[in-house]
């Protein structure tokens, strides 16, 4: 019975992630199809000629349309149309603020030049002696950094994610001397946070050396 139990658990560990991934992917495809297919003319829709629905056709059409919009936006005429549309949105209350916020978020996340979450670090939170994983959001100088440099030392912006949903959390400005940078990647830190510490990245001696060096530097600066 113990051997059968071990076989079952091993099979469950293998099958459960595959089943959940397939379910999420299938649900996403069906969701996109339900939005796009009603707007496709019947003569261009393969579902009109076949006795069954073709899954993923709406997703393919959506990808083609998004690519074409990007291609048209890249030229002068497309940029003029987009600028005119944005000028109309700027005159609309409520919608203007929502559009600008969403556009800035997408441009920041998808831009190759962005510096979004390239470093993982540790800070003492919520009290001294307790450590939390954070992502370094930005090291650029802003009004917040300038205001805080007067009573304190140089500060940087960090994002403290929540477990198990790392998309929510807190934005904090902390002194650079209180931040201990880690060598683990952002993906490894995200897995660690989502799994609540169950999935840990391979331990590297370099991580411990960096943490000790940063802690010693902070203690010497405090003295």
mmCIF file with all atom_site columns, C-alpha atoms in Angstrom, residues 66-202:
data_model
loop_
_atom_site.group_PDB
_atom_site.id
_atom_site.type_symbol
_atom_site.label_atom_id
_atom_site.label_alt_id
_atom_site.label_comp_id
_atom_site.label_asym_id
_atom_site.label_entity_id
_atom_site.label_seq_id
_atom_site.pdbx_PDB_ins_code
_atom_site.Cartn_x
_atom_site.Cartn_y
_atom_site.Cartn_z
_atom_site.occupancy
_atom_site.B_iso_or_equiv
_atom_site.pdbx_formal_charge
_atom_site.auth_seq_id
_atom_site.auth_comp_id
_atom_site.auth_asym_id
_atom_site.auth_atom_id
_atom_site.pdbx_PDB_model_num
ATOM 1   C CA . UNK A 1 66  ? -3.090  43.464 -33.227 1.00 0.00 ? 66  UNK A CA 1
ATOM 2   C CA . UNK A 1 67  ? -0.014  43.005 -35.431 1.00 0.00 ? 67  UNK A CA 1
ATOM 3   C CA . UNK A 1 68  ? -1.629  44.988 -38.261 1.00 0.00 ? 68  UNK A CA 1
ATOM 4   C CA . UNK A 1 69  ? -2.546  47.793 -35.849 1.00 0.00 ? 69  UNK A CA 1
ATOM 5   C CA . UNK A 1 70  ? 1.057   47.912 -34.671 1.00 0.00 ? 70  UNK A CA 1
ATOM 6   C CA . UNK A 1 71  ? 2.281   48.000 -38.267 1.00 0.00 ? 71  UNK A CA 1
ATOM 7   C CA . UNK A 1 72  ? -0.093  50.845 -39.188 1.00 0.00 ? 72  UNK A CA 1
ATOM 8   C CA . UNK A 1 73  ? 0.781   52.766 -36.028 1.00 0.00 ? 73  UNK A CA 1
ATOM 9   C CA . UNK A 1 74  ? 4.477   52.632 -36.902 1.00 0.00 ? 74  UNK A CA 1
ATOM 10  C CA . UNK A 1 75  ? 4.039   54.849 -39.990 1.00 0.00 ? 75  UNK A CA 1
ATOM 11  C CA . UNK A 1 76  ? 3.179   58.528 -40.215 1.00 0.00 ? 76  UNK A CA 1
ATOM 12  C CA . UNK A 1 77  ? -0.512  58.103 -41.062 1.00 0.00 ? 77  UNK A CA 1
ATOM 13  C CA . UNK A 1 78  ? -1.074  55.637 -38.250 1.00 0.00 ? 78  UNK A CA 1
ATOM 14  C CA . UNK A 1 79  ? 0.669   57.857 -35.710 1.00 0.00 ? 79  UNK A CA 1
ATOM 15  C CA . UNK A 1 80  ? -1.495  60.782 -36.830 1.00 0.00 ? 80  UNK A CA 1
ATOM 16  C CA . UNK A 1 81  ? -4.673  58.748 -36.329 1.00 0.00 ? 81  UNK A CA 1
ATOM 17  C CA . UNK A 1 82  ? -3.539  57.549 -32.893 1.00 0.00 ? 82  UNK A CA 1
ATOM 18  C CA . UNK A 1 83  ? -2.583  61.094 -31.873 1.00 0.00 ? 83  UNK A CA 1
ATOM 19  C CA . UNK A 1 84  ? -5.996  62.357 -32.960 1.00 0.00 ? 84  UNK A CA 1
ATOM 20  C CA . UNK A 1 85  ? -7.737  59.597 -31.000 1.00 0.00 ? 85  UNK A CA 1
ATOM 21  C CA . UNK A 1 86  ? -5.662  60.334 -27.904 1.00 0.00 ? 86  UNK A CA 1
ATOM 22  C CA . UNK A 1 87  ? -6.492  64.036 -28.197 1.00 0.00 ? 87  UNK A CA 1
ATOM 23  C CA . UNK A 1 88  ? -10.185 63.110 -28.126 1.00 0.00 ? 88  UNK A CA 1
ATOM 24  C CA . UNK A 1 89  ? -9.627  60.959 -25.040 1.00 0.00 ? 89  UNK A CA 1
ATOM 25  C CA . UNK A 1 90  ? -7.800  63.830 -23.336 1.00 0.00 ? 90  UNK A CA 1
ATOM 26  C CA . UNK A 1 91  ? -11.010 65.830 -23.478 1.00 0.00 ? 91  UNK A CA 1
ATOM 27  C CA . UNK A 1 92  ? -13.070 63.079 -21.839 1.00 0.00 ? 92  UNK A CA 1
ATOM 28  C CA . UNK A 1 93  ? -13.171 63.113 -18.016 1.00 0.00 ? 93  UNK A CA 1
ATOM 29  C CA . UNK A 1 94  ? -12.480 59.869 -16.106 1.00 0.00 ? 94  UNK A CA 1
ATOM 30  C CA . UNK A 1 95  ? -11.642 57.988 -19.320 1.00 0.00 ? 95  UNK A CA 1
ATOM 31  C CA . UNK A 1 96  ? -8.611  60.230 -19.804 1.00 0.00 ? 96  UNK A CA 1
ATOM 32  C CA . UNK A 1 97  ? -7.029  59.283 -16.489 1.00 0.00 ? 97  UNK A CA 1
ATOM 33  C CA . UNK A 1 98  ? -7.789  55.578 -16.899 1.00 0.00 ? 98  UNK A CA 1
ATOM 34  C CA . UNK A 1 99  ? -6.359  55.445 -20.438 1.00 0.00 ? 99  UNK A CA 1
ATOM 35  C CA . UNK A 1 100 ? -3.162  57.277 -19.500 1.00 0.00 ? 100 UNK A CA 1
ATOM 36  C CA . UNK A 1 101 ? -2.571  55.058 -16.475 1.00 0.00 ? 101 UNK A CA 1
ATOM 37  C CA . UNK A 1 102 ? -3.110  51.837 -18.435 1.00 0.00 ? 102 UNK A CA 1
ATOM 38  C CA . UNK A 1 103 ? -0.963  53.036 -21.332 1.00 0.00 ? 103 UNK A CA 1
ATOM 39  C CA . UNK A 1 104 ? 1.911   53.957 -19.029 1.00 0.00 ? 104 UNK A CA 1
ATOM 40  C CA . UNK A 1 105 ? 1.733   50.569 -17.298 1.00 0.00 ? 105 UNK A CA 1
ATOM 41  C CA . UNK A 1 106 ? 1.788   48.620 -20.572 1.00 0.00 ? 106 UNK A CA 1
ATOM 42  C CA . UNK A 1 107 ? 4.559   50.758 -22.054 1.00 0.00 ? 107 UNK A CA 1
ATOM 43  C CA . UNK A 1 108 ? 6.669   50.306 -18.936 1.00 0.00 ? 108 UNK A CA 1
ATOM 44  C CA . UNK A 1 109 ? 6.140   46.547 -18.706 1.00 0.00 ? 109 UNK A CA 1
ATOM 45  C CA . UNK A 1 110 ? 6.550   45.757 -22.414 1.00 0.00 ? 110 UNK A CA 1
ATOM 46  C CA . UNK A 1 111 ? 9.318   48.221 -23.233 1.00 0.00 ? 111 UNK A CA 1
ATOM 47  C CA . UNK A 1 112 ? 12.711  46.627 -23.828 1.00 0.00 ? 112 UNK A CA 1
ATOM 48  C CA . UNK A 1 113 ? 14.389  49.737 -22.440 1.00 0.00 ? 113 UNK A CA 1
ATOM 49  C CA . UNK A 1 114 ? 12.587  49.640 -19.123 1.00 0.00 ? 114 UNK A CA 1
ATOM 50  C CA . UNK A 1 115 ? 14.341  48.826 -15.894 1.00 0.00 ? 115 UNK A CA 1
ATOM 51  C CA . UNK A 1 116 ? 11.424  46.968 -14.367 1.00 0.00 ? 116 UNK A CA 1
ATOM 52  C CA . UNK A 1 117 ? 12.421  44.457 -11.729 1.00 0.00 ? 117 UNK A CA 1
ATOM 53  C CA . UNK A 1 118 ? 15.935  43.625 -12.830 1.00 0.00 ? 118 UNK A CA 1
ATOM 54  C CA . UNK A 1 119 ? 17.193  43.093 -9.289  1.00 0.00 ? 119 UNK A CA 1
ATOM 55  C CA . UNK A 1 120 ? 16.042  41.107 -6.267  1.00 0.00 ? 120 UNK A CA 1
ATOM 56  C CA . UNK A 1 121 ? 16.922  42.237 -2.773  1.00 0.00 ? 121 UNK A CA 1
ATOM 57  C CA . UNK A 1 122 ? 16.195  41.840 0.937   1.00 0.00 ? 122 UNK A CA 1
ATOM 58  C CA . UNK A 1 123 ? 14.988  44.447 3.406   1.00 0.00 ? 123 UNK A CA 1
ATOM 59  C CA . UNK A 1 124 ? 14.104  44.253 7.085   1.00 0.00 ? 124 UNK A CA 1
ATOM 60  C CA . UNK A 1 125 ? 10.303  44.294 7.131   1.00 0.00 ? 125 UNK A CA 1
ATOM 61  C CA . UNK A 1 126 ? 7.889   44.470 8.958   1.00 0.00 ? 126 UNK A CA 1
ATOM 62  C CA . UNK A 1 127 ? 10.338  44.912 11.836  1.00 0.00 ? 127 UNK A CA 1
ATOM 63  C CA . UNK A 1 128 ? 14.038  44.543 12.499  1.00 0.00 ? 128 UNK A CA 1
ATOM 64  C CA . UNK A 1 129 ? 15.117  40.928 12.482  1.00 0.00 ? 129 UNK A CA 1
ATOM 65  C CA . UNK A 1 130 ? 12.489  39.881 9.905   1.00 0.00 ? 130 UNK A CA 1
ATOM 66  C CA . UNK A 1 131 ? 13.517  39.889 6.246   1.00 0.00 ? 131 UNK A CA 1
ATOM 67  C CA . UNK A 1 132 ? 11.329  40.218 3.155   1.00 0.00 ? 132 UNK A CA 1
ATOM 68  C CA . UNK A 1 133 ? 12.096  39.759 -0.532  1.00 0.00 ? 133 UNK A CA 1
ATOM 69  C CA . UNK A 1 134 ? 11.625  42.869 -2.672  1.00 0.00 ? 134 UNK A CA 1
ATOM 70  C CA . UNK A 1 135 ? 12.137  43.843 -6.295  1.00 0.00 ? 135 UNK A CA 1
ATOM 71  C CA . UNK A 1 136 ? 14.149  46.966 -7.021  1.00 0.00 ? 136 UNK A CA 1
ATOM 72  C CA . UNK A 1 137 ? 11.697  49.112 -9.004  1.00 0.00 ? 137 UNK A CA 1
ATOM 73  C CA . UNK A 1 138 ? 13.815  52.114 -9.890  1.00 0.00 ? 138 UNK A CA 1
ATOM 74  C CA . UNK A 1 139 ? 17.087  53.706 -8.907  1.00 0.00 ? 139 UNK A CA 1
ATOM 75  C CA . UNK A 1 140 ? 16.393  56.920 -10.786 1.00 0.00 ? 140 UNK A CA 1
ATOM 76  C CA . UNK A 1 141 ? 16.292  60.240 -8.998  1.00 0.00 ? 141 UNK A CA 1
ATOM 77  C CA . UNK A 1 142 ? 12.808  61.690 -8.519  1.00 0.00 ? 142 UNK A CA 1
ATOM 78  C CA . UNK A 1 143 ? 11.134  64.252 -6.306  1.00 0.00 ? 143 UNK A CA 1
ATOM 79  C CA . UNK A 1 144 ? 10.595  61.590 -3.640  1.00 0.00 ? 144 UNK A CA 1
ATOM 80  C CA . UNK A 1 145 ? 14.294  60.692 -3.580  1.00 0.00 ? 145 UNK A CA 1
ATOM 81  C CA . UNK A 1 146 ? 15.267  64.353 -3.512  1.00 0.00 ? 146 UNK A CA 1
ATOM 82  C CA . UNK A 1 147 ? 12.974  65.093 -0.562  1.00 0.00 ? 147 UNK A CA 1
ATOM 83  C CA . UNK A 1 148 ? 14.161  62.075 1.392   1.00 0.00 ? 148 UNK A CA 1
ATOM 84  C CA . UNK A 1 149 ? 17.869  62.700 0.859   1.00 0.00 ? 149 UNK A CA 1
ATOM 85  C CA . UNK A 1 150 ? 17.719  65.692 3.191   1.00 0.00 ? 150 UNK A CA 1
ATOM 86  C CA . UNK A 1 151 ? 16.738  63.829 6.405   1.00 0.00 ? 151 UNK A CA 1
ATOM 87  C CA . UNK A 1 152 ? 18.094  60.446 5.320   1.00 0.00 ? 152 UNK A CA 1
ATOM 88  C CA . UNK A 1 153 ? 20.671  58.900 3.019   1.00 0.00 ? 153 UNK A CA 1
ATOM 89  C CA . UNK A 1 154 ? 20.222  57.979 -0.644  1.00 0.00 ? 154 UNK A CA 1
ATOM 90  C CA . UNK A 1 155 ? 16.966  56.084 -1.195  1.00 0.00 ? 155 UNK A CA 1
ATOM 91  C CA . UNK A 1 156 ? 15.694  53.746 -3.921  1.00 0.00 ? 156 UNK A CA 1
ATOM 92  C CA . UNK A 1 157 ? 12.221  52.506 -4.814  1.00 0.00 ? 157 UNK A CA 1
ATOM 93  C CA . UNK A 1 158 ? 11.458  48.859 -4.062  1.00 0.00 ? 158 UNK A CA 1
ATOM 94  C CA . UNK A 1 159 ? 8.319   46.782 -4.541  1.00 0.00 ? 159 UNK A CA 1
ATOM 95  C CA . UNK A 1 160 ? 7.349   44.381 -1.768  1.00 0.00 ? 160 UNK A CA 1
ATOM 96  C CA . UNK A 1 161 ? 5.136   41.652 -3.333  1.00 0.00 ? 161 UNK A CA 1
ATOM 97  C CA . UNK A 1 162 ? 2.488   39.694 -1.494  1.00 0.00 ? 162 UNK A CA 1
ATOM 98  C CA . UNK A 1 163 ? 2.266   35.913 -1.231  1.00 0.00 ? 163 UNK A CA 1
ATOM 99  C CA . UNK A 1 164 ? 0.988   34.031 -3.208  1.00 0.00 ? 164 UNK A CA 1
ATOM 100 C CA . UNK A 1 165 ? -0.032  36.839 -5.594  1.00 0.00 ? 165 UNK A CA 1
ATOM 101 C CA . UNK A 1 166 ? 3.110   38.846 -6.445  1.00 0.00 ? 166 UNK A CA 1
ATOM 102 C CA . UNK A 1 167 ? 1.135   41.324 -8.585  1.00 0.00 ? 167 UNK A CA 1
ATOM 103 C CA . UNK A 1 168 ? -0.066  43.041 -5.402  1.00 0.00 ? 168 UNK A CA 1
ATOM 104 C CA . UNK A 1 169 ? 2.096   44.567 -2.716  1.00 0.00 ? 169 UNK A CA 1
ATOM 105 C CA . UNK A 1 170 ? 3.613   47.801 -1.469  1.00 0.00 ? 170 UNK A CA 1
ATOM 106 C CA . UNK A 1 171 ? 5.837   50.435 -3.060  1.00 0.00 ? 171 UNK A CA 1
ATOM 107 C CA . UNK A 1 172 ? 8.396   51.704 -0.570  1.00 0.00 ? 172 UNK A CA 1
ATOM 108 C CA . UNK A 1 173 ? 11.368  54.049 -0.620  1.00 0.00 ? 173 UNK A CA 1
ATOM 109 C CA . UNK A 1 174 ? 14.145  52.725 1.573   1.00 0.00 ? 174 UNK A CA 1
ATOM 110 C CA . UNK A 1 175 ? 17.770  53.788 2.145   1.00 0.00 ? 175 UNK A CA 1
ATOM 111 C CA . UNK A 1 176 ? 20.150  52.087 -0.225  1.00 0.00 ? 176 UNK A CA 1
ATOM 112 C CA . UNK A 1 177 ? 22.277  50.976 2.727   1.00 0.00 ? 177 UNK A CA 1
ATOM 113 C CA . UNK A 1 178 ? 19.312  48.949 4.069   1.00 0.00 ? 178 UNK A CA 1
ATOM 114 C CA . UNK A 1 179 ? 18.933  46.981 0.836   1.00 0.00 ? 179 UNK A CA 1
ATOM 115 C CA . UNK A 1 180 ? 20.792  43.690 0.404   1.00 0.00 ? 180 UNK A CA 1
ATOM 116 C CA . UNK A 1 181 ? 20.928  42.702 -3.263  1.00 0.00 ? 181 UNK A CA 1
ATOM 117 C CA . UNK A 1 182 ? 20.631  39.011 -4.160  1.00 0.00 ? 182 UNK A CA 1
ATOM 118 C CA . UNK A 1 183 ? 22.072  37.114 -7.106  1.00 0.00 ? 183 UNK A CA 1
ATOM 119 C CA . UNK A 1 184 ? 18.862  35.155 -7.812  1.00 0.00 ? 184 UNK A CA 1
ATOM 120 C CA . UNK A 1 185 ? 16.888  36.160 -10.880 1.00 0.00 ? 185 UNK A CA 1
ATOM 121 C CA . UNK A 1 186 ? 13.492  37.840 -10.860 1.00 0.00 ? 186 UNK A CA 1
ATOM 122 C CA . UNK A 1 187 ? 11.868  34.628 -12.134 1.00 0.00 ? 187 UNK A CA 1
ATOM 123 C CA . UNK A 1 188 ? 13.384  32.597 -9.310  1.00 0.00 ? 188 UNK A CA 1
ATOM 124 C CA . UNK A 1 189 ? 12.226  35.135 -6.735  1.00 0.00 ? 189 UNK A CA 1
ATOM 125 C CA . UNK A 1 190 ? 8.715   35.125 -8.228  1.00 0.00 ? 190 UNK A CA 1
ATOM 126 C CA . UNK A 1 191 ? 8.555   31.324 -7.951  1.00 0.00 ? 191 UNK A CA 1
ATOM 127 C CA . UNK A 1 192 ? 9.738   31.552 -4.355  1.00 0.00 ? 192 UNK A CA 1
ATOM 128 C CA . UNK A 1 193 ? 7.021   34.084 -3.522  1.00 0.00 ? 193 UNK A CA 1
ATOM 129 C CA . UNK A 1 194 ? 4.186   32.325 -5.363  1.00 0.00 ? 194 UNK A CA 1
ATOM 130 C CA . UNK A 1 195 ? 4.991   28.979 -3.722  1.00 0.00 ? 195 UNK A CA 1
ATOM 131 C CA . UNK A 1 196 ? 5.251   30.609 -0.271  1.00 0.00 ? 196 UNK A CA 1
ATOM 132 C CA . UNK A 1 197 ? 8.834   29.410 0.056   1.00 0.00 ? 197 UNK A CA 1
ATOM 133 C CA . UNK A 1 198 ? 8.239   25.831 -1.122  1.00 0.00 ? 198 UNK A CA 1
ATOM 134 C CA . UNK A 1 199 ? 10.062  26.269 -4.443  1.00 0.00 ? 199 UNK A CA 1
ATOM 135 C CA . UNK A 1 200 ? 13.490  27.641 -3.637  1.00 0.00 ? 200 UNK A CA 1
ATOM 136 C CA . UNK A 1 201 ? 16.207  28.396 -6.212  1.00 0.00 ? 201 UNK A CA 1
ATOM 137 C CA . UNK A 1 202 ? 19.520  26.587 -6.106  1.00 0.00 ? 202 UNK A CA 1
#
